[in-house]
Amino acid sequence: MGSIVATKMLRLFVVMAFLLASSSAGSFYDDVTITWGGPRGQILNGGQVLSLSLDNSSGSGFESKNQYLYGRIDMQLKLIPGNSAGTVTTFYLSSQGAGHDEIDFEFLGNSSGQPYTVHTNVFAQGVGNREQQFRLWFDPSAAFHTYTILWNSQRIIFLVDNIPIRVFNNNVANGVGFPTSQPMRMYSSLWNADDWATQGGRVKTDWTQAPFTAFYRNYNANACVVDASGINSCNTGAVTNQLWQTQGLDAAGRNRIRWVQQNYMIYNYCTDYPRFPQGLPKECGLPRF
């Protein structure tokens, strides 16, 4: 009976997510630069689709032309089908330098028939080690799905098809690092990490399956843009009264994230006591949502 209710809830969540999803994306020609991998990164369909490929010589990657300090960043991805073991496909925000900030979506490939692992992490002032990992309730290689990083001054929310899977709150007042001051660009890449990505490195990349290709579309950054001189568009009145600027989780959102974490979370650093023998990080004892 419980599984039937859970299935009905999932269908409702997915329908609501697609009704709420925005498709107001621009052109990859205007929004990003392919930064490495040569011809393995290609902009297609007049700028509406971007593909990244990996072979045994190199992977590939791109980055946003703009840098942001708070915003809602959406991307649709269609991941590598079949045997993707050893590969990592990414979509993340990052600043530069040793004390960098970073907000990560990483998709760890697996053997044919096995599910992807969605790896999330948050770095603040160069300190990470805040991993949570999930399975998905769908095949992410069969169709495009929307992955979202919502970052405001109060919290970071990771969403999949507009369903929240993780929240990381701003607990600076409690001595917990949070990205508040360093502008970040959006980065995406496809690369080989068979030393750790699949079952801890036990399953290696099968290069007879190469090239491996992932597709991106509908990149949309509703965000505060910081220009080369450090001027923030949110301080000039260019971006005002946006939902993401104060967005948290309402009762429905809290129910959704509990459902995801109870059914699809496979690793949470806040329950990994052997990893932190001196005690769990401070935020693990604070309210989650």
PDB file of C-alpha atoms in Angstrom:
ATOM      1  CA  MET A   1       0.000   0.000   0.000  1.00  0.00           C
ATOM      2  CA  GLY A   2       2.836   2.367   0.896  1.00  0.00           C
ATOM      3  CA  SER A   3       4.529   1.778  -2.457  1.00  0.00           C
ATOM      4  CA  ILE A   4       1.298   2.637  -4.302  1.00  0.00           C
ATOM      5  CA  VAL A   5       1.001   5.912  -2.393  1.00  0.00           C
ATOM      6  CA  ALA A   6       4.663   6.705  -3.066  1.00  0.00           C
ATOM      7  CA  THR A   7       4.169   6.060  -6.793  1.00  0.00           C
ATOM      8  CA  LYS A   8       1.126   8.330  -6.917  1.00  0.00           C
ATOM      9  CA  MET A   9       3.034  11.054  -5.067  1.00  0.00           C
ATOM     10  CA  LEU A  10       5.929  10.750  -7.527  1.00  0.00           C
ATOM     11  CA  ARG A  11       3.614  11.115 -10.521  1.00  0.00           C
ATOM     12  CA  LEU A  12       2.045  14.191  -8.971  1.00  0.00           C
ATOM     13  CA  PHE A  13       5.463  15.714  -8.267  1.00  0.00           C
ATOM     14  CA  VAL A  14       6.645  15.117 -11.829  1.00  0.00           C
ATOM     15  CA  VAL A  15       3.492  16.605 -13.383  1.00  0.00           C
ATOM     16  CA  MET A  16       3.761  19.696 -11.170  1.00  0.00           C
ATOM     17  CA  ALA A  17       7.453  20.005 -11.968  1.00  0.00           C
ATOM     18  CA  PHE A  18       6.872  20.097 -15.709  1.00  0.00           C
ATOM     19  CA  LEU A  19       4.058  22.605 -15.308  1.00  0.00           C
ATOM     20  CA  LEU A  20       6.389  24.856 -13.324  1.00  0.00           C
ATOM     21  CA  ALA A  21       9.489  24.390 -15.472  1.00  0.00           C
ATOM     22  CA  SER A  22      10.715  27.368 -17.479  1.00  0.00           C
ATOM     23  CA  SER A  23      11.923  27.034 -21.068  1.00  0.00           C
ATOM     24  CA  SER A  24      13.149  30.604 -21.497  1.00  0.00           C
ATOM     25  CA  ALA A  25      16.661  29.616 -22.435  1.00  0.00           C
ATOM     26  CA  GLY A  26      18.914  31.477 -24.819  1.00  0.00           C
ATOM     27  CA  SER A  27      21.570  30.273 -27.236  1.00  0.00           C
ATOM     28  CA  PHE A  28      24.699  28.395 -26.232  1.00  0.00           C
ATOM     29  CA  TYR A  29      26.574  30.576 -28.735  1.00  0.00           C
ATOM     30  CA  ASP A  30      25.684  33.600 -26.610  1.00  0.00           C
ATOM     31  CA  ASP A  31      25.900  32.070 -23.154  1.00  0.00           C
ATOM     32  CA  VAL A  32      28.922  29.741 -22.991  1.00  0.00           C
ATOM     33  CA  THR A  33      32.421  29.052 -24.283  1.00  0.00           C
ATOM     34  CA  ILE A  34      33.752  25.569 -25.026  1.00  0.00           C
ATOM     35  CA  THR A  35      37.030  25.662 -23.118  1.00  0.00           C
ATOM     36  CA  TRP A  36      38.696  22.295 -23.673  1.00  0.00           C
ATOM     37  CA  GLY A  37      38.456  19.051 -25.614  1.00  0.00           C
ATOM     38  CA  GLY A  38      38.606  20.553 -29.107  1.00  0.00           C
ATOM     39  CA  PRO A  39      35.971  19.085 -31.462  1.00  0.00           C
ATOM     40  CA  ARG A  40      34.618  16.877 -28.658  1.00  0.00           C
ATOM     41  CA  GLY A  41      32.528  19.841 -27.577  1.00  0.00           C
ATOM     42  CA  GLN A  42      29.986  20.970 -30.181  1.00  0.00           C
ATOM     43  CA  ILE A  43      27.156  23.482 -30.282  1.00  0.00           C
ATOM     44  CA  LEU A  44      24.296  22.116 -32.390  1.00  0.00           C
ATOM     45  CA  ASN A  45      20.825  23.010 -33.699  1.00  0.00           C
ATOM     46  CA  GLY A  46      21.543  26.704 -34.085  1.00  0.00           C
ATOM     47  CA  GLY A  47      22.766  27.057 -30.522  1.00  0.00           C
ATOM     48  CA  GLN A  48      19.937  25.146 -28.834  1.00  0.00           C
ATOM     49  CA  VAL A  49      21.893  21.975 -27.967  1.00  0.00           C
ATOM     50  CA  LEU A  50      25.460  21.364 -26.806  1.00  0.00           C
ATOM     51  CA  SER A  51      27.193  17.976 -26.822  1.00  0.00           C
ATOM     52  CA  LEU A  52      30.265  16.888 -24.882  1.00  0.00           C
ATOM     53  CA  SER A  53      32.189  13.737 -25.760  1.00  0.00           C
ATOM     54  CA  LEU A  54      34.883  11.630 -24.133  1.00  0.00           C
ATOM     55  CA  ASP A  55      37.294   9.256 -25.855  1.00  0.00           C
ATOM     56  CA  ASN A  56      40.535   7.648 -24.724  1.00  0.00           C
ATOM     57  CA  SER A  57      42.454  10.807 -25.627  1.00  0.00           C
ATOM     58  CA  SER A  58      40.426  13.502 -23.894  1.00  0.00           C
ATOM     59  CA  GLY A  59      37.158  14.646 -22.440  1.00  0.00           C
ATOM     60  CA  SER A  60      35.636  18.085 -22.993  1.00  0.00           C
ATOM     61  CA  GLY A  61      34.030  20.984 -21.194  1.00  0.00           C
ATOM     62  CA  PHE A  62      32.510  24.449 -21.334  1.00  0.00           C
ATOM     63  CA  GLU A  63      31.851  27.405 -19.047  1.00  0.00           C
ATOM     64  CA  SER A  64      29.452  30.329 -18.863  1.00  0.00           C
ATOM     65  CA  LYS A  65      30.535  33.671 -20.232  1.00  0.00           C
ATOM     66  CA  ASN A  66      28.953  35.382 -17.229  1.00  0.00           C
ATOM     67  CA  GLN A  67      29.773  34.956 -13.565  1.00  0.00           C
ATOM     68  CA  TYR A  68      27.122  35.097 -10.882  1.00  0.00           C
ATOM     69  CA  LEU A  69      26.671  35.959  -7.224  1.00  0.00           C
ATOM     70  CA  TYR A  70      23.351  34.290  -6.327  1.00  0.00           C
ATOM     71  CA  GLY A  71      20.774  33.027  -8.770  1.00  0.00           C
ATOM     72  CA  ARG A  72      18.773  30.136 -10.126  1.00  0.00           C
ATOM     73  CA  ILE A  73      20.737  28.164 -12.715  1.00  0.00           C
ATOM     74  CA  ASP A  74      18.844  25.539 -14.745  1.00  0.00           C
ATOM     75  CA  MET A  75      20.215  23.038 -17.249  1.00  0.00           C
ATOM     76  CA  GLN A  76      18.653  20.108 -19.046  1.00  0.00           C
ATOM     77  CA  LEU A  77      20.929  17.083 -19.474  1.00  0.00           C
ATOM     78  CA  LYS A  78      20.635  13.795 -21.286  1.00  0.00           C
ATOM     79  CA  LEU A  79      23.342  11.508 -19.945  1.00  0.00           C
ATOM     80  CA  ILE A  80      25.434   8.787 -21.595  1.00  0.00           C
ATOM     81  CA  PRO A  81      23.335   5.680 -22.325  1.00  0.00           C
ATOM     82  CA  GLY A  82      24.415   2.089 -21.849  1.00  0.00           C
ATOM     83  CA  ASN A  83      27.749   1.305 -20.231  1.00  0.00           C
ATOM     84  CA  SER A  84      28.926   4.652 -18.849  1.00  0.00           C
ATOM     85  CA  ALA A  85      31.171   3.163 -16.142  1.00  0.00           C
ATOM     86  CA  GLY A  86      34.165   5.324 -15.256  1.00  0.00           C
ATOM     87  CA  THR A  87      32.727   8.512 -16.745  1.00  0.00           C
ATOM     88  CA  VAL A  88      31.711  11.655 -14.896  1.00  0.00           C
ATOM     89  CA  THR A  89      29.351  14.245 -16.394  1.00  0.00           C
ATOM     90  CA  THR A  90      29.164  17.523 -14.473  1.00  0.00           C
ATOM     91  CA  PHE A  91      27.107  20.670 -14.066  1.00  0.00           C
ATOM     92  CA  TYR A  92      28.341  23.003 -11.331  1.00  0.00           C
ATOM     93  CA  LEU A  93      29.176  26.515 -10.172  1.00  0.00           C
ATOM     94  CA  SER A  94      32.666  27.482  -9.068  1.00  0.00           C
ATOM     95  CA  SER A  95      34.873  30.456  -8.293  1.00  0.00           C
ATOM     96  CA  GLN A  96      38.631  30.316  -8.740  1.00  0.00           C
ATOM     97  CA  GLY A  97      41.606  30.129  -6.380  1.00  0.00           C
ATOM     98  CA  ALA A  98      42.673  28.045  -3.395  1.00  0.00           C
ATOM     99  CA  GLY A  99      39.835  29.321  -1.199  1.00  0.00           C
ATOM    100  CA  HIS A 100      37.226  28.798  -3.862  1.00  0.00           C
ATOM    101  CA  ASP A 101      33.483  28.248  -3.498  1.00  0.00           C
ATOM    102  CA  GLU A 102      31.720  25.517  -5.458  1.00  0.00           C
ATOM    103  CA  ILE A 103      28.258  23.941  -5.801  1.00  0.00           C
ATOM    104  CA  ASP A 104      28.309  20.573  -7.581  1.00  0.00           C
ATOM    105  CA  PHE A 105      26.123  18.225  -9.549  1.00  0.00           C
ATOM    106  CA  GLU A 106      28.228  15.261 -10.736  1.00  0.00           C
ATOM    107  CA  PHE A 107      26.739  12.251 -12.505  1.00  0.00           C
ATOM    108  CA  LEU A 108      28.790   9.096 -11.977  1.00  0.00           C
ATOM    109  CA  GLY A 109      28.378   6.510 -14.705  1.00  0.00           C
ATOM    110  CA  ASN A 110      27.842   2.814 -14.193  1.00  0.00           C
ATOM    111  CA  SER A 111      27.699  -0.508 -15.976  1.00  0.00           C
ATOM    112  CA  SER A 112      24.858  -1.226 -18.354  1.00  0.00           C
ATOM    113  CA  GLY A 113      21.624  -1.745 -16.502  1.00  0.00           C
ATOM    114  CA  GLN A 114      22.868  -0.148 -13.306  1.00  0.00           C
ATOM    115  CA  PRO A 115      21.706   3.301 -12.130  1.00  0.00           C
ATOM    116  CA  TYR A 116      23.684   6.511 -12.246  1.00  0.00           C
ATOM    117  CA  THR A 117      24.871   8.038  -8.977  1.00  0.00           C
ATOM    118  CA  VAL A 118      24.065  11.736  -8.544  1.00  0.00           C
ATOM    119  CA  HIS A 119      26.879  13.204  -6.469  1.00  0.00           C
ATOM    120  CA  THR A 120      26.370  16.625  -4.824  1.00  0.00           C
ATOM    121  CA  ASN A 121      28.810  18.738  -2.838  1.00  0.00           C
ATOM    122  CA  VAL A 122      29.241  22.268  -1.496  1.00  0.00           C
ATOM    123  CA  PHE A 123      32.578  24.038  -1.025  1.00  0.00           C
ATOM    124  CA  ALA A 124      32.961  27.254   0.954  1.00  0.00           C
ATOM    125  CA  GLN A 125      36.325  29.029   1.123  1.00  0.00           C
ATOM    126  CA  GLY A 126      38.071  25.923  -0.178  1.00  0.00           C
ATOM    127  CA  VAL A 127      36.461  23.505   2.286  1.00  0.00           C
ATOM    128  CA  GLY A 128      34.230  20.770   0.893  1.00  0.00           C
ATOM    129  CA  ASN A 129      33.655  17.247   2.241  1.00  0.00           C
ATOM    130  CA  ARG A 130      29.891  17.791   2.244  1.00  0.00           C
ATOM    131  CA  GLU A 131      28.865  15.017  -0.120  1.00  0.00           C
ATOM    132  CA  GLN A 132      25.390  13.618  -0.511  1.00  0.00           C
ATOM    133  CA  GLN A 133      24.639  11.023  -3.175  1.00  0.00           C
ATOM    134  CA  PHE A 134      21.378   9.890  -4.727  1.00  0.00           C
ATOM    135  CA  ARG A 135      19.885   7.515  -7.254  1.00  0.00           C
ATOM    136  CA  LEU A 136      17.196   8.849  -9.559  1.00  0.00           C
ATOM    137  CA  TRP A 137      13.607   7.707 -10.030  1.00  0.00           C
ATOM    138  CA  PHE A 138      14.043   7.659 -13.832  1.00  0.00           C
ATOM    139  CA  ASP A 139      16.652   6.772 -16.458  1.00  0.00           C
ATOM    140  CA  PRO A 140      18.621  10.027 -16.972  1.00  0.00           C
ATOM    141  CA  SER A 141      19.997   8.765 -20.289  1.00  0.00           C
ATOM    142  CA  ALA A 142      16.616   8.135 -21.918  1.00  0.00           C
ATOM    143  CA  ALA A 143      15.455  11.756 -22.117  1.00  0.00           C
ATOM    144  CA  PHE A 144      16.356  15.275 -21.045  1.00  0.00           C
ATOM    145  CA  HIS A 145      15.717  16.221 -17.417  1.00  0.00           C
ATOM    146  CA  THR A 146      16.177  19.553 -15.663  1.00  0.00           C
ATOM    147  CA  TYR A 147      18.818  19.983 -12.962  1.00  0.00           C
ATOM    148  CA  THR A 148      18.796  23.201 -10.947  1.00  0.00           C
ATOM    149  CA  ILE A 149      21.112  24.974  -8.536  1.00  0.00           C
ATOM    150  CA  LEU A 150      19.204  27.625  -6.596  1.00  0.00           C
ATOM    151  CA  TRP A 151      21.594  29.797  -4.584  1.00  0.00           C
ATOM    152  CA  ASN A 152      20.526  32.741  -2.481  1.00  0.00           C
ATOM    153  CA  SER A 153      21.841  34.386   0.659  1.00  0.00           C
ATOM    154  CA  GLN A 154      19.867  32.038   2.926  1.00  0.00           C
ATOM    155  CA  ARG A 155      20.388  28.625   1.335  1.00  0.00           C
ATOM    156  CA  ILE A 156      21.365  26.433  -1.599  1.00  0.00           C
ATOM    157  CA  ILE A 157      18.726  24.095  -3.027  1.00  0.00           C
ATOM    158  CA  PHE A 158      19.500  21.272  -5.468  1.00  0.00           C
ATOM    159  CA  LEU A 159      16.489  20.346  -7.609  1.00  0.00           C
ATOM    160  CA  VAL A 160      15.761  17.643 -10.192  1.00  0.00           C
ATOM    161  CA  ASP A 161      12.790  18.390 -12.452  1.00  0.00           C
ATOM    162  CA  ASN A 162      11.886  21.071  -9.893  1.00  0.00           C
ATOM    163  CA  ILE A 163      11.783  18.502  -7.067  1.00  0.00           C
ATOM    164  CA  PRO A 164      14.190  19.429  -4.232  1.00  0.00           C
ATOM    165  CA  ILE A 165      16.675  16.718  -3.325  1.00  0.00           C
ATOM    166  CA  ARG A 166      19.010  18.643  -1.022  1.00  0.00           C
ATOM    167  CA  VAL A 167      19.201  21.899   0.946  1.00  0.00           C
ATOM    168  CA  PHE A 168      22.361  23.465   2.377  1.00  0.00           C
ATOM    169  CA  ASN A 169      21.508  26.371   4.681  1.00  0.00           C
ATOM    170  CA  ASN A 170      23.528  29.499   5.413  1.00  0.00           C
ATOM    171  CA  ASN A 171      24.740  28.853   8.964  1.00  0.00           C
ATOM    172  CA  VAL A 172      27.613  31.326   8.960  1.00  0.00           C
ATOM    173  CA  ALA A 173      26.307  32.622  12.299  1.00  0.00           C
ATOM    174  CA  ASN A 174      26.988  29.137  13.699  1.00  0.00           C
ATOM    175  CA  GLY A 175      30.510  28.945  12.296  1.00  0.00           C
ATOM    176  CA  VAL A 176      29.659  27.014   9.120  1.00  0.00           C
ATOM    177  CA  GLY A 177      31.142  28.181   5.824  1.00  0.00           C
ATOM    178  CA  PHE A 178      28.758  29.316   3.076  1.00  0.00           C
ATOM    179  CA  PRO A 179      29.441  30.890  -0.354  1.00  0.00           C
ATOM    180  CA  THR A 180      28.472  34.541   0.101  1.00  0.00           C
ATOM    181  CA  SER A 181      31.011  36.759  -1.640  1.00  0.00           C
ATOM    182  CA  GLN A 182      32.845  35.057  -4.514  1.00  0.00           C
ATOM    183  CA  PRO A 183      31.232  35.224  -7.982  1.00  0.00           C
ATOM    184  CA  MET A 184      30.997  31.843  -9.681  1.00  0.00           C
ATOM    185  CA  ARG A 185      30.753  30.699 -13.275  1.00  0.00           C
ATOM    186  CA  MET A 186      28.767  27.716 -14.470  1.00  0.00           C
ATOM    187  CA  TYR A 187      30.960  24.855 -15.639  1.00  0.00           C
ATOM    188  CA  SER A 188      30.134  21.551 -17.309  1.00  0.00           C
ATOM    189  CA  SER A 189      32.428  18.733 -18.338  1.00  0.00           C
ATOM    190  CA  LEU A 190      32.658  15.096 -19.333  1.00  0.00           C
ATOM    191  CA  TRP A 191      35.782  13.255 -18.251  1.00  0.00           C
ATOM    192  CA  ASN A 192      37.250   9.909 -17.270  1.00  0.00           C
ATOM    193  CA  ALA A 193      37.498   9.133 -13.562  1.00  0.00           C
ATOM    194  CA  ASP A 194      37.603   5.366 -13.518  1.00  0.00           C
ATOM    195  CA  ASP A 195      39.984   5.427 -10.560  1.00  0.00           C
ATOM    196  CA  TRP A 196      37.001   6.291  -8.305  1.00  0.00           C
ATOM    197  CA  ALA A 197      33.756   7.074 -10.131  1.00  0.00           C
ATOM    198  CA  THR A 198      32.135   3.640 -10.457  1.00  0.00           C
ATOM    199  CA  GLN A 199      31.988   1.375  -7.415  1.00  0.00           C
ATOM    200  CA  GLY A 200      35.004   3.116  -5.929  1.00  0.00           C
ATOM    201  CA  GLY A 201      37.103   2.490  -9.030  1.00  0.00           C
ATOM    202  CA  ARG A 202      36.486  -1.253  -9.187  1.00  0.00           C
ATOM    203  CA  VAL A 203      34.706  -0.919 -12.568  1.00  0.00           C
ATOM    204  CA  LYS A 204      36.861   0.669 -15.269  1.00  0.00           C
ATOM    205  CA  THR A 205      35.957   2.548 -18.419  1.00  0.00           C
ATOM    206  CA  ASP A 206      35.310   0.274 -21.396  1.00  0.00           C
ATOM    207  CA  TRP A 207      36.967   2.228 -24.195  1.00  0.00           C
ATOM    208  CA  THR A 208      35.415  -0.058 -26.822  1.00  0.00           C
ATOM    209  CA  GLN A 209      32.188   1.865 -26.067  1.00  0.00           C
ATOM    210  CA  ALA A 210      33.783   5.252 -26.814  1.00  0.00           C
ATOM    211  CA  PRO A 211      33.096   7.943 -27.723  1.00  0.00           C
ATOM    212  CA  PHE A 212      30.795   8.650 -24.785  1.00  0.00           C
ATOM    213  CA  THR A 213      28.475  11.596 -25.380  1.00  0.00           C
ATOM    214  CA  ALA A 214      26.180  13.671 -23.149  1.00  0.00           C
ATOM    215  CA  PHE A 215      23.818  16.408 -24.328  1.00  0.00           C
ATOM    216  CA  TYR A 216      22.859  19.741 -22.768  1.00  0.00           C
ATOM    217  CA  ARG A 217      20.046  22.134 -23.608  1.00  0.00           C
ATOM    218  CA  ASN A 218      17.889  24.946 -22.152  1.00  0.00           C
ATOM    219  CA  TYR A 219      20.585  26.584 -20.062  1.00  0.00           C
ATOM    220  CA  ASN A 220      18.864  29.370 -18.146  1.00  0.00           C
ATOM    221  CA  ALA A 221      20.577  31.656 -15.615  1.00  0.00           C
ATOM    222  CA  ASN A 222      18.117  33.850 -13.756  1.00  0.00           C
ATOM    223  CA  ALA A 223      20.824  35.373 -11.624  1.00  0.00           C
ATOM    224  CA  CYS A 224      22.836  38.325 -10.387  1.00  0.00           C
ATOM    225  CA  VAL A 225      25.540  38.878 -13.012  1.00  0.00           C
ATOM    226  CA  VAL A 226      28.877  40.262 -11.844  1.00  0.00           C
ATOM    227  CA  ASP A 227      30.829  42.051 -14.576  1.00  0.00           C
ATOM    228  CA  ALA A 228      34.600  42.328 -14.991  1.00  0.00           C
ATOM    229  CA  SER A 229      34.711  45.466 -12.838  1.00  0.00           C
ATOM    230  CA  GLY A 230      32.843  43.730 -10.009  1.00  0.00           C
ATOM    231  CA  ILE A 231      29.487  45.447 -10.506  1.00  0.00           C
ATOM    232  CA  ASN A 232      26.604  43.190  -9.494  1.00  0.00           C
ATOM    233  CA  SER A 233      23.415  43.520 -11.568  1.00  0.00           C
ATOM    234  CA  CYS A 234      21.328  42.910  -8.460  1.00  0.00           C
ATOM    235  CA  ASN A 235      22.810  46.040  -6.914  1.00  0.00           C
ATOM    236  CA  THR A 236      21.876  48.186  -9.913  1.00  0.00           C
ATOM    237  CA  GLY A 237      18.194  47.302  -9.975  1.00  0.00           C
ATOM    238  CA  ALA A 238      18.538  45.111 -13.071  1.00  0.00           C
ATOM    239  CA  VAL A 239      17.291  42.054 -11.134  1.00  0.00           C
ATOM    240  CA  THR A 240      14.484  42.684  -8.626  1.00  0.00           C
ATOM    241  CA  ASN A 241      11.732  40.773  -6.864  1.00  0.00           C
ATOM    242  CA  GLN A 242      12.676  37.328  -8.147  1.00  0.00           C
ATOM    243  CA  LEU A 243      11.254  34.278  -6.363  1.00  0.00           C
ATOM    244  CA  TRP A 244      14.651  32.595  -6.125  1.00  0.00           C
ATOM    245  CA  GLN A 245      16.095  35.499  -4.102  1.00  0.00           C
ATOM    246  CA  THR A 246      14.220  34.413  -0.967  1.00  0.00           C
ATOM    247  CA  GLN A 247      13.002  30.947  -1.934  1.00  0.00           C
ATOM    248  CA  GLY A 248      12.990  28.169   0.614  1.00  0.00           C
ATOM    249  CA  LEU A 249      10.885  25.046   1.037  1.00  0.00           C
ATOM    250  CA  ASP A 250       7.190  25.254   1.785  1.00  0.00           C
ATOM    251  CA  ALA A 251       5.283  22.326   3.325  1.00  0.00           C
ATOM    252  CA  ALA A 252       4.937  20.596  -0.052  1.00  0.00           C
ATOM    253  CA  GLY A 253       8.652  21.072  -0.742  1.00  0.00           C
ATOM    254  CA  ARG A 254       9.580  19.591   2.623  1.00  0.00           C
ATOM    255  CA  ASN A 255       7.408  16.564   1.895  1.00  0.00           C
ATOM    256  CA  ARG A 256       9.073  16.103  -1.486  1.00  0.00           C
ATOM    257  CA  ILE A 257      12.610  16.331  -0.162  1.00  0.00           C
ATOM    258  CA  ARG A 258      11.835  13.887   2.651  1.00  0.00           C
ATOM    259  CA  TRP A 259      10.416  11.467   0.067  1.00  0.00           C
ATOM    260  CA  VAL A 260      13.566  11.755  -2.083  1.00  0.00           C
ATOM    261  CA  GLN A 261      15.971  11.421   0.821  1.00  0.00           C
ATOM    262  CA  GLN A 262      14.138   8.482   2.371  1.00  0.00           C
ATOM    263  CA  ASN A 263      13.901   6.559  -0.898  1.00  0.00           C
ATOM    264  CA  TYR A 264      16.834   7.627  -3.075  1.00  0.00           C
ATOM    265  CA  MET A 265      19.667   8.967  -0.924  1.00  0.00           C
ATOM    266  CA  ILE A 266      22.540   6.459  -0.818  1.00  0.00           C
ATOM    267  CA  TYR A 267      25.186   8.498   1.023  1.00  0.00           C
ATOM    268  CA  ASN A 268      25.056  11.370   3.500  1.00  0.00           C
ATOM    269  CA  TYR A 269      28.240  12.755   5.048  1.00  0.00           C
ATOM    270  CA  CYS A 270      26.188  13.728   8.103  1.00  0.00           C
ATOM    271  CA  THR A 271      25.698  10.050   9.002  1.00  0.00           C
ATOM    272  CA  ASP A 272      29.252   8.909   8.207  1.00  0.00           C
ATOM    273  CA  TYR A 273      30.571   8.763  11.764  1.00  0.00           C
ATOM    274  CA  PRO A 274      33.763   6.780  10.938  1.00  0.00           C
ATOM    275  CA  ARG A 275      34.793   9.528   8.535  1.00  0.00           C
ATOM    276  CA  PHE A 276      34.580  12.190  11.247  1.00  0.00           C
ATOM    277  CA  PRO A 277      35.995  10.591  14.426  1.00  0.00           C
ATOM    278  CA  GLN A 278      36.295  13.994  16.115  1.00  0.00           C
ATOM    279  CA  GLY A 279      32.602  14.655  15.554  1.00  0.00           C
ATOM    280  CA  LEU A 280      30.308  15.410  12.635  1.00  0.00           C
ATOM    281  CA  PRO A 281      30.470  18.853  10.953  1.00  0.00           C
ATOM    282  CA  LYS A 282      28.517  21.541  12.811  1.00  0.00           C
ATOM    283  CA  GLU A 283      25.767  21.846  10.225  1.00  0.00           C
ATOM    284  CA  CYS A 284      24.838  18.191  10.714  1.00  0.00           C
ATOM    285  CA  GLY A 285      23.311  19.069  14.085  1.00  0.00           C
ATOM    286  CA  LEU A 286      21.315  22.028  12.776  1.00  0.00           C
ATOM    287  CA  PRO A 287      17.856  22.088  11.094  1.00  0.00           C
ATOM    288  CA  ARG A 288      18.100  20.533   7.618  1.00  0.00           C
ATOM    289  CA  PHE A 289      15.319  22.274   5.731  1.00  0.00           C
TER     290      PHE A 289
END
